[in-house]
Amino acid sequence: MSSNLNYTKTGDYFLPNLILNQPRKQLNRYGRMRRNYLMEQRPVVYSTMLLNGTLYPHLWEVEQTAENRMQQLMKELLERNPAPDKEKKQMAWVQHMNSLKAQAEEMILTELIYS
């Protein structure tokens, strides 16, 4: 098996010139959170996925799944716990929506990001 690798001499060592195919598209919040979790808590999995080229497709999948799950959870939580009238009680509405969003995010973090 022959490979066309170029090497750079660094001190007394020859190091291969490796180029990882990283996408140009930026990761959003959930993708970055998953990447940070893998880097800090599962460094072997992170390194393996990075070298195999499966890291960024995995992060995009987690990101898309988290966004879709967030919309679905907010809809379900609003059906179970209706919000107060927005026109009459603005602050109560904001407080209620923030509470629902925090609940949904906690579920997403548990299910997708930190698993």
Short mmCIF file of N, CA, C and O in Angstrom, two decimals:
data_model
loop_
_atom_site.label_atom_id
_atom_site.label_comp_id
_atom_site.label_asym_id
_atom_site.label_seq_id
_atom_site.Cartn_x
_atom_site.Cartn_y
_atom_site.Cartn_z
N MET A 1 0.84 -1.18 0.00
CA MET A 1 0.00 0.00 0.00
C MET A 1 0.88 1.24 0.00
O MET A 1 1.70 1.44 0.87
N SER A 2 0.73 2.05 -0.99
CA SER A 2 1.55 3.25 -1.08
C SER A 2 0.68 4.47 -0.82
O SER A 2 -0.48 4.51 -1.20
N SER A 3 1.25 5.42 -0.16
CA SER A 3 0.52 6.66 0.09
C SER A 3 1.41 7.82 -0.29
O SER A 3 2.62 7.77 -0.17
N ASN A 4 0.79 8.85 -0.77
CA ASN A 4 1.52 10.04 -1.18
C ASN A 4 1.44 11.08 -0.08
O ASN A 4 0.72 12.06 -0.19
N LEU A 5 2.18 10.86 0.97
CA LEU A 5 2.21 11.81 2.08
C LEU A 5 3.45 12.67 1.96
O LEU A 5 4.54 12.20 1.64
N ASN A 6 3.28 13.93 2.23
CA ASN A 6 4.41 14.85 2.30
C ASN A 6 4.77 15.04 3.76
O ASN A 6 3.91 15.04 4.62
N TYR A 7 6.04 15.24 4.01
CA TYR A 7 6.51 15.39 5.37
C TYR A 7 7.24 16.71 5.53
O TYR A 7 7.86 17.20 4.60
N THR A 8 7.17 17.25 6.73
CA THR A 8 7.88 18.47 7.07
C THR A 8 8.85 18.13 8.18
O THR A 8 8.49 17.48 9.16
N LYS A 9 10.09 18.59 8.03
CA LYS A 9 11.08 18.32 9.06
C LYS A 9 10.94 19.37 10.16
O LYS A 9 11.01 20.56 9.93
N THR A 10 10.70 18.88 11.37
CA THR A 10 10.58 19.73 12.54
C THR A 10 11.62 19.26 13.55
O THR A 10 11.45 18.21 14.17
N GLY A 11 12.69 20.01 13.67
CA GLY A 11 13.78 19.58 14.54
C GLY A 11 14.43 18.35 13.95
O GLY A 11 14.89 18.36 12.81
N ASP A 12 14.45 17.26 14.69
CA ASP A 12 15.02 16.01 14.20
C ASP A 12 13.96 15.05 13.68
O ASP A 12 14.27 13.92 13.33
N TYR A 13 12.72 15.49 13.60
CA TYR A 13 11.63 14.60 13.24
C TYR A 13 10.98 15.03 11.93
O TYR A 13 10.94 16.21 11.60
N PHE A 14 10.48 14.04 11.20
CA PHE A 14 9.68 14.29 10.02
C PHE A 14 8.22 14.04 10.39
O PHE A 14 7.85 12.92 10.76
N LEU A 15 7.40 15.07 10.30
CA LEU A 15 5.99 14.97 10.64
C LEU A 15 5.15 15.01 9.36
O LEU A 15 5.43 15.82 8.46
N PRO A 16 4.14 14.15 9.25
CA PRO A 16 3.31 14.17 8.04
C PRO A 16 2.46 15.43 7.97
O PRO A 16 2.00 15.94 8.98
N ASN A 17 2.27 15.91 6.77
CA ASN A 17 1.41 17.07 6.53
C ASN A 17 -0.02 16.55 6.36
O ASN A 17 -0.44 16.20 5.28
N LEU A 18 -0.75 16.49 7.46
CA LEU A 18 -2.12 16.01 7.42
C LEU A 18 -3.07 17.18 7.34
O LEU A 18 -2.91 18.18 8.03
N ILE A 19 -4.07 17.05 6.52
CA ILE A 19 -5.09 18.08 6.36
C ILE A 19 -6.43 17.44 6.66
O ILE A 19 -6.82 16.46 6.02
N LEU A 20 -7.12 17.97 7.66
CA LEU A 20 -8.46 17.48 7.98
C LEU A 20 -9.47 18.27 7.18
O LEU A 20 -9.38 19.48 7.05
N ASN A 21 -10.42 17.55 6.64
CA ASN A 21 -11.47 18.20 5.87
C ASN A 21 -12.52 18.76 6.82
O ASN A 21 -13.44 18.07 7.22
N GLN A 22 -12.34 20.00 7.18
CA GLN A 22 -13.32 20.66 8.04
C GLN A 22 -14.26 21.48 7.16
O GLN A 22 -13.84 22.10 6.19
N PRO A 23 -15.51 21.47 7.52
CA PRO A 23 -16.48 22.21 6.72
C PRO A 23 -16.34 23.71 6.90
O PRO A 23 -15.79 24.18 7.89
N ARG A 24 -16.87 24.43 5.96
CA ARG A 24 -16.86 25.89 6.04
C ARG A 24 -18.03 26.41 6.88
O ARG A 24 -17.99 27.51 7.37
N LYS A 25 -19.06 25.60 7.02
CA LYS A 25 -20.26 26.01 7.75
C LYS A 25 -19.99 26.00 9.25
O LYS A 25 -19.42 25.06 9.78
N GLN A 26 -20.41 27.06 9.93
CA GLN A 26 -20.22 27.16 11.38
C GLN A 26 -21.25 26.32 12.12
O GLN A 26 -22.39 26.21 11.69
N LEU A 27 -20.82 25.76 13.22
CA LEU A 27 -21.74 25.01 14.07
C LEU A 27 -22.56 25.98 14.91
O LEU A 27 -22.07 27.01 15.34
N ASN A 28 -23.79 25.61 15.16
CA ASN A 28 -24.64 26.40 16.05
C ASN A 28 -24.44 25.96 17.48
O ASN A 28 -23.55 25.17 17.79
N ARG A 29 -25.30 26.41 18.35
CA ARG A 29 -25.15 26.21 19.79
C ARG A 29 -25.05 24.74 20.19
O ARG A 29 -24.13 24.35 20.91
N TYR A 30 -25.98 23.93 19.76
CA TYR A 30 -26.01 22.54 20.20
C TYR A 30 -24.84 21.74 19.62
O TYR A 30 -24.31 20.85 20.28
N GLY A 31 -24.45 22.04 18.40
CA GLY A 31 -23.29 21.37 17.81
C GLY A 31 -22.01 21.70 18.57
O GLY A 31 -21.18 20.82 18.82
N ARG A 32 -21.85 22.96 18.95
CA ARG A 32 -20.66 23.35 19.73
C ARG A 32 -20.68 22.73 21.12
O ARG A 32 -19.64 22.31 21.63
N MET A 33 -21.87 22.66 21.73
CA MET A 33 -21.97 22.04 23.05
C MET A 33 -21.60 20.56 22.99
O MET A 33 -20.89 20.05 23.87
N ARG A 34 -22.06 19.86 21.95
CA ARG A 34 -21.73 18.44 21.80
C ARG A 34 -20.24 18.27 21.56
O ARG A 34 -19.61 17.37 22.12
N ARG A 35 -19.66 19.15 20.72
CA ARG A 35 -18.22 19.07 20.46
C ARG A 35 -17.42 19.28 21.75
O ARG A 35 -16.48 18.53 22.03
N ASN A 36 -17.80 20.28 22.53
CA ASN A 36 -17.10 20.54 23.80
C ASN A 36 -17.25 19.37 24.76
O ASN A 36 -16.30 19.01 25.45
N TYR A 37 -18.43 18.77 24.81
CA TYR A 37 -18.63 17.61 25.67
C TYR A 37 -17.71 16.47 25.25
O TYR A 37 -17.07 15.84 26.09
N LEU A 38 -17.66 16.19 23.95
CA LEU A 38 -16.80 15.11 23.47
C LEU A 38 -15.33 15.41 23.74
O LEU A 38 -14.58 14.51 24.15
N MET A 39 -14.91 16.65 23.53
CA MET A 39 -13.51 17.01 23.76
C MET A 39 -13.13 16.84 25.23
O MET A 39 -12.06 16.33 25.54
N GLU A 40 -14.00 17.28 26.14
CA GLU A 40 -13.67 17.29 27.57
C GLU A 40 -13.94 15.96 28.26
O GLU A 40 -13.15 15.52 29.09
N GLN A 41 -15.05 15.31 27.92
CA GLN A 41 -15.46 14.11 28.66
C GLN A 41 -15.13 12.80 27.94
O GLN A 41 -15.00 11.77 28.59
N ARG A 42 -15.02 12.84 26.63
CA ARG A 42 -14.74 11.63 25.85
C ARG A 42 -13.69 11.92 24.79
O ARG A 42 -13.96 11.89 23.58
N PRO A 43 -12.46 12.21 25.21
CA PRO A 43 -11.43 12.62 24.27
C PRO A 43 -11.05 11.53 23.26
O PRO A 43 -10.69 11.85 22.12
N VAL A 44 -11.14 10.27 23.64
CA VAL A 44 -10.80 9.20 22.70
C VAL A 44 -11.83 9.13 21.58
O VAL A 44 -11.47 9.03 20.40
N VAL A 45 -13.10 9.23 21.94
CA VAL A 45 -14.17 9.22 20.93
C VAL A 45 -14.02 10.44 20.03
O VAL A 45 -14.15 10.35 18.80
N TYR A 46 -13.74 11.59 20.63
CA TYR A 46 -13.56 12.83 19.85
C TYR A 46 -12.42 12.68 18.85
O TYR A 46 -12.59 12.98 17.66
N SER A 47 -11.28 12.20 19.30
CA SER A 47 -10.12 12.05 18.42
C SER A 47 -10.38 11.05 17.32
O SER A 47 -10.02 11.28 16.16
N THR A 48 -11.02 9.94 17.66
CA THR A 48 -11.32 8.92 16.66
C THR A 48 -12.26 9.47 15.60
O THR A 48 -12.03 9.29 14.39
N MET A 49 -13.32 10.15 16.04
CA MET A 49 -14.27 10.72 15.08
C MET A 49 -13.62 11.80 14.23
O MET A 49 -13.90 11.91 13.03
N LEU A 50 -12.76 12.60 14.84
CA LEU A 50 -12.09 13.66 14.10
C LEU A 50 -11.19 13.08 13.02
O LEU A 50 -11.21 13.54 11.87
N LEU A 51 -10.43 12.05 13.36
CA LEU A 51 -9.51 11.45 12.40
C LEU A 51 -10.24 10.64 11.33
O LEU A 51 -9.76 10.53 10.20
N ASN A 52 -11.38 10.05 11.68
CA ASN A 52 -12.16 9.29 10.70
C ASN A 52 -12.97 10.19 9.77
O ASN A 52 -13.49 9.73 8.76
N GLY A 53 -13.12 11.44 10.14
CA GLY A 53 -13.92 12.35 9.34
C GLY A 53 -15.41 12.25 9.63
O GLY A 53 -16.22 12.71 8.84
N THR A 54 -15.78 11.66 10.75
CA THR A 54 -17.19 11.50 11.09
C THR A 54 -17.65 12.50 12.14
O THR A 54 -18.83 12.52 12.50
N LEU A 55 -16.74 13.32 12.65
CA LEU A 55 -17.10 14.25 13.73
C LEU A 55 -18.10 15.30 13.28
O LEU A 55 -19.15 15.47 13.89
N TYR A 56 -17.79 16.02 12.21
CA TYR A 56 -18.67 17.11 11.80
C TYR A 56 -20.02 16.63 11.28
O TYR A 56 -21.04 17.24 11.60
N PRO A 57 -20.09 15.53 10.53
CA PRO A 57 -21.43 15.04 10.20
C PRO A 57 -22.24 14.66 11.45
O PRO A 57 -23.44 14.92 11.52
N HIS A 58 -21.57 14.09 12.44
CA HIS A 58 -22.24 13.76 13.70
C HIS A 58 -22.73 15.03 14.40
O HIS A 58 -23.86 15.08 14.89
N LEU A 59 -21.89 16.06 14.46
CA LEU A 59 -22.27 17.31 15.12
C LEU A 59 -23.45 17.98 14.41
O LEU A 59 -24.34 18.52 15.06
N TRP A 60 -23.45 17.94 13.08
CA TRP A 60 -24.57 18.53 12.34
C TRP A 60 -25.84 17.75 12.59
O TRP A 60 -26.92 18.32 12.71
N GLU A 61 -25.73 16.43 12.68
CA GLU A 61 -26.91 15.61 12.95
C GLU A 61 -27.48 15.92 14.34
O GLU A 61 -28.69 16.08 14.51
N VAL A 62 -26.59 16.02 15.32
CA VAL A 62 -27.02 16.36 16.68
C VAL A 62 -27.67 17.73 16.70
O VAL A 62 -28.71 17.95 17.33
N GLU A 63 -27.07 18.67 15.98
CA GLU A 63 -27.59 20.03 15.92
C GLU A 63 -29.00 20.07 15.33
O GLU A 63 -29.91 20.68 15.90
N GLN A 64 -29.18 19.40 14.20
CA GLN A 64 -30.49 19.38 13.55
C GLN A 64 -31.53 18.67 14.42
O GLN A 64 -32.66 19.14 14.56
N THR A 65 -31.14 17.55 15.00
CA THR A 65 -32.04 16.80 15.86
C THR A 65 -32.44 17.64 17.08
O THR A 65 -33.62 17.66 17.48
N ALA A 66 -31.48 18.34 17.66
CA ALA A 66 -31.76 19.17 18.84
C ALA A 66 -32.72 20.31 18.48
O ALA A 66 -33.65 20.61 19.25
N GLU A 67 -32.50 20.95 17.35
CA GLU A 67 -33.39 22.05 16.94
C GLU A 67 -34.81 21.54 16.72
O GLU A 67 -35.78 22.16 17.17
N ASN A 68 -34.93 20.41 16.03
CA ASN A 68 -36.26 19.84 15.77
C ASN A 68 -36.93 19.41 17.07
O ASN A 68 -38.12 19.62 17.27
N ARG A 69 -36.15 18.80 17.94
CA ARG A 69 -36.68 18.34 19.22
C ARG A 69 -37.12 19.52 20.08
O ARG A 69 -38.12 19.45 20.79
N MET A 70 -36.38 20.62 20.02
CA MET A 70 -36.73 21.81 20.79
C MET A 70 -38.08 22.35 20.35
O MET A 70 -38.93 22.68 21.18
N GLN A 71 -38.30 22.44 19.05
CA GLN A 71 -39.59 22.92 18.54
C GLN A 71 -40.73 21.99 18.96
O GLN A 71 -41.79 22.44 19.38
N GLN A 72 -40.47 20.69 18.86
CA GLN A 72 -41.49 19.70 19.23
C GLN A 72 -41.80 19.78 20.72
O GLN A 72 -42.97 19.76 21.12
N LEU A 73 -40.77 19.86 21.55
CA LEU A 73 -40.99 19.92 23.00
C LEU A 73 -41.72 21.19 23.41
O LEU A 73 -42.60 21.16 24.28
N MET A 74 -41.37 22.32 22.82
CA MET A 74 -42.05 23.57 23.15
C MET A 74 -43.53 23.49 22.80
O MET A 74 -44.39 23.93 23.57
N LYS A 75 -43.82 22.88 21.67
CA LYS A 75 -45.22 22.72 21.26
C LYS A 75 -45.97 21.83 22.25
O LYS A 75 -47.08 22.17 22.68
N GLU A 76 -45.35 20.71 22.63
CA GLU A 76 -45.99 19.79 23.58
C GLU A 76 -46.17 20.44 24.95
O GLU A 76 -47.22 20.29 25.59
N LEU A 77 -45.14 21.14 25.42
CA LEU A 77 -45.23 21.77 26.73
C LEU A 77 -46.28 22.88 26.75
O LEU A 77 -46.99 23.06 27.75
N LEU A 78 -46.41 23.61 25.65
CA LEU A 78 -47.44 24.65 25.57
C LEU A 78 -48.85 24.06 25.56
O LEU A 78 -49.78 24.65 26.11
N GLU A 79 -49.00 22.88 24.95
CA GLU A 79 -50.31 22.23 24.95
C GLU A 79 -50.68 21.78 26.36
O GLU A 79 -51.83 21.89 26.77
N ARG A 80 -49.69 21.25 27.10
CA ARG A 80 -49.95 20.77 28.46
C ARG A 80 -50.10 21.90 29.46
O ARG A 80 -50.88 21.81 30.40
N ASN A 81 -49.31 22.98 29.27
CA ASN A 81 -49.31 24.13 30.19
C ASN A 81 -49.55 25.40 29.38
O ASN A 81 -48.60 26.07 29.00
N PRO A 82 -50.79 25.74 29.11
CA PRO A 82 -51.05 26.92 28.30
C PRO A 82 -50.51 28.20 28.95
O PRO A 82 -50.51 28.35 30.16
N ALA A 83 -50.04 29.08 28.10
CA ALA A 83 -49.47 30.34 28.57
C ALA A 83 -50.59 31.33 28.91
O ALA A 83 -51.67 31.27 28.33
N PRO A 84 -50.34 32.23 29.85
CA PRO A 84 -51.33 33.28 30.15
C PRO A 84 -51.49 34.22 28.95
O PRO A 84 -50.68 34.21 28.04
N ASP A 85 -52.53 35.01 29.00
CA ASP A 85 -52.81 35.94 27.91
C ASP A 85 -51.66 36.93 27.75
O ASP A 85 -51.29 37.63 28.69
N LYS A 86 -51.11 36.97 26.54
CA LYS A 86 -49.94 37.81 26.29
C LYS A 86 -50.28 39.30 26.35
O LYS A 86 -49.46 40.11 26.76
N GLU A 87 -51.48 39.67 25.93
CA GLU A 87 -51.85 41.08 25.89
C GLU A 87 -52.11 41.65 27.28
O GLU A 87 -51.81 42.81 27.54
N LYS A 88 -52.64 40.83 28.18
CA LYS A 88 -52.99 41.33 29.50
C LYS A 88 -51.88 41.14 30.52
O LYS A 88 -51.71 41.95 31.42
N LYS A 89 -51.14 40.07 30.41
CA LYS A 89 -50.09 39.75 31.39
C LYS A 89 -48.78 39.43 30.67
O LYS A 89 -48.37 38.28 30.57
N GLN A 90 -48.13 40.48 30.17
CA GLN A 90 -46.92 40.29 29.38
C GLN A 90 -45.80 39.63 30.19
O GLN A 90 -45.15 38.70 29.71
N MET A 91 -45.57 40.10 31.40
CA MET A 91 -44.46 39.56 32.20
C MET A 91 -44.73 38.11 32.60
O MET A 91 -43.82 37.29 32.62
N ALA A 92 -45.96 37.79 32.92
CA ALA A 92 -46.31 36.40 33.26
C ALA A 92 -46.12 35.50 32.05
O ALA A 92 -45.66 34.36 32.17
N TRP A 93 -46.47 36.02 30.85
CA TRP A 93 -46.29 35.25 29.63
C TRP A 93 -44.81 34.99 29.37
O TRP A 93 -44.42 33.86 29.06
N VAL A 94 -43.99 36.03 29.50
CA VAL A 94 -42.54 35.88 29.29
C VAL A 94 -41.95 34.89 30.29
O VAL A 94 -41.16 34.02 29.93
N GLN A 95 -42.35 35.02 31.54
CA GLN A 95 -41.86 34.11 32.58
C GLN A 95 -42.25 32.66 32.27
O GLN A 95 -41.44 31.75 32.39
N HIS A 96 -43.48 32.47 31.85
CA HIS A 96 -43.97 31.13 31.52
C HIS A 96 -43.21 30.55 30.34
O HIS A 96 -42.79 29.37 30.38
N MET A 97 -43.02 31.34 29.30
CA MET A 97 -42.31 30.86 28.10
C MET A 97 -40.85 30.55 28.41
O MET A 97 -40.30 29.56 27.93
N ASN A 98 -40.21 31.38 29.22
CA ASN A 98 -38.82 31.11 29.62
C ASN A 98 -38.71 29.83 30.43
O ASN A 98 -37.76 29.06 30.28
N SER A 99 -39.70 29.60 31.27
CA SER A 99 -39.72 28.37 32.07
C SER A 99 -39.86 27.14 31.17
O SER A 99 -39.16 26.14 31.34
N LEU A 100 -40.75 27.22 30.20
CA LEU A 100 -40.93 26.11 29.26
C LEU A 100 -39.68 25.87 28.43
O LEU A 100 -39.28 24.73 28.18
N LYS A 101 -39.06 26.95 28.01
CA LYS A 101 -37.83 26.83 27.22
C LYS A 101 -36.72 26.17 28.04
O LYS A 101 -35.98 25.33 27.54
N ALA A 102 -36.60 26.54 29.30
CA ALA A 102 -35.58 25.94 30.17
C ALA A 102 -35.85 24.46 30.36
O ALA A 102 -34.92 23.65 30.37
N GLN A 103 -37.11 24.08 30.52
CA GLN A 103 -37.46 22.67 30.65
C GLN A 103 -37.09 21.89 29.39
O GLN A 103 -36.51 20.81 29.45
N ALA A 104 -37.43 22.46 28.24
CA ALA A 104 -37.14 21.80 26.96
C ALA A 104 -35.63 21.67 26.76
O ALA A 104 -35.15 20.62 26.32
N GLU A 105 -34.89 22.72 27.07
CA GLU A 105 -33.43 22.66 26.91
C GLU A 105 -32.81 21.62 27.83
O GLU A 105 -31.87 20.93 27.43
N GLU A 106 -33.30 21.51 29.04
CA GLU A 106 -32.78 20.50 29.96
C GLU A 106 -32.98 19.10 29.41
O GLU A 106 -32.10 18.24 29.49
N MET A 107 -34.14 18.86 28.81
CA MET A 107 -34.40 17.56 28.21
C MET A 107 -33.48 17.30 27.03
O MET A 107 -32.95 16.19 26.88
N ILE A 108 -33.25 18.30 26.21
CA ILE A 108 -32.37 18.15 25.04
C ILE A 108 -30.94 17.88 25.48
O ILE A 108 -30.28 17.01 24.93
N LEU A 109 -30.48 18.62 26.47
CA LEU A 109 -29.12 18.41 26.95
C LEU A 109 -28.95 16.99 27.48
O LEU A 109 -27.92 16.35 27.24
N THR A 110 -29.93 16.51 28.21
CA THR A 110 -29.85 15.17 28.78
C THR A 110 -29.92 14.09 27.69
O THR A 110 -29.16 13.14 27.70
N GLU A 111 -30.86 14.27 26.74
CA GLU A 111 -31.08 13.26 25.72
C GLU A 111 -30.00 13.23 24.64
O GLU A 111 -29.58 12.16 24.22
N LEU A 112 -29.58 14.40 24.18
CA LEU A 112 -28.74 14.44 22.98
C LEU A 112 -27.31 14.88 23.21
O LEU A 112 -26.38 14.30 22.66
N ILE A 113 -27.11 15.90 24.00
CA ILE A 113 -25.79 16.49 24.11
C ILE A 113 -24.89 15.70 25.05
O ILE A 113 -23.76 15.35 24.72
N TYR A 114 -25.37 15.39 26.23
CA TYR A 114 -24.54 14.73 27.25
C TYR A 114 -24.79 13.24 27.35
O TYR A 114 -24.77 12.68 28.43
N SER A 115 -25.02 12.59 26.24
CA SER A 115 -25.22 11.14 26.28
C SER A 115 -24.15 10.44 25.48
O SER A 115 -23.49 10.97 24.67
#
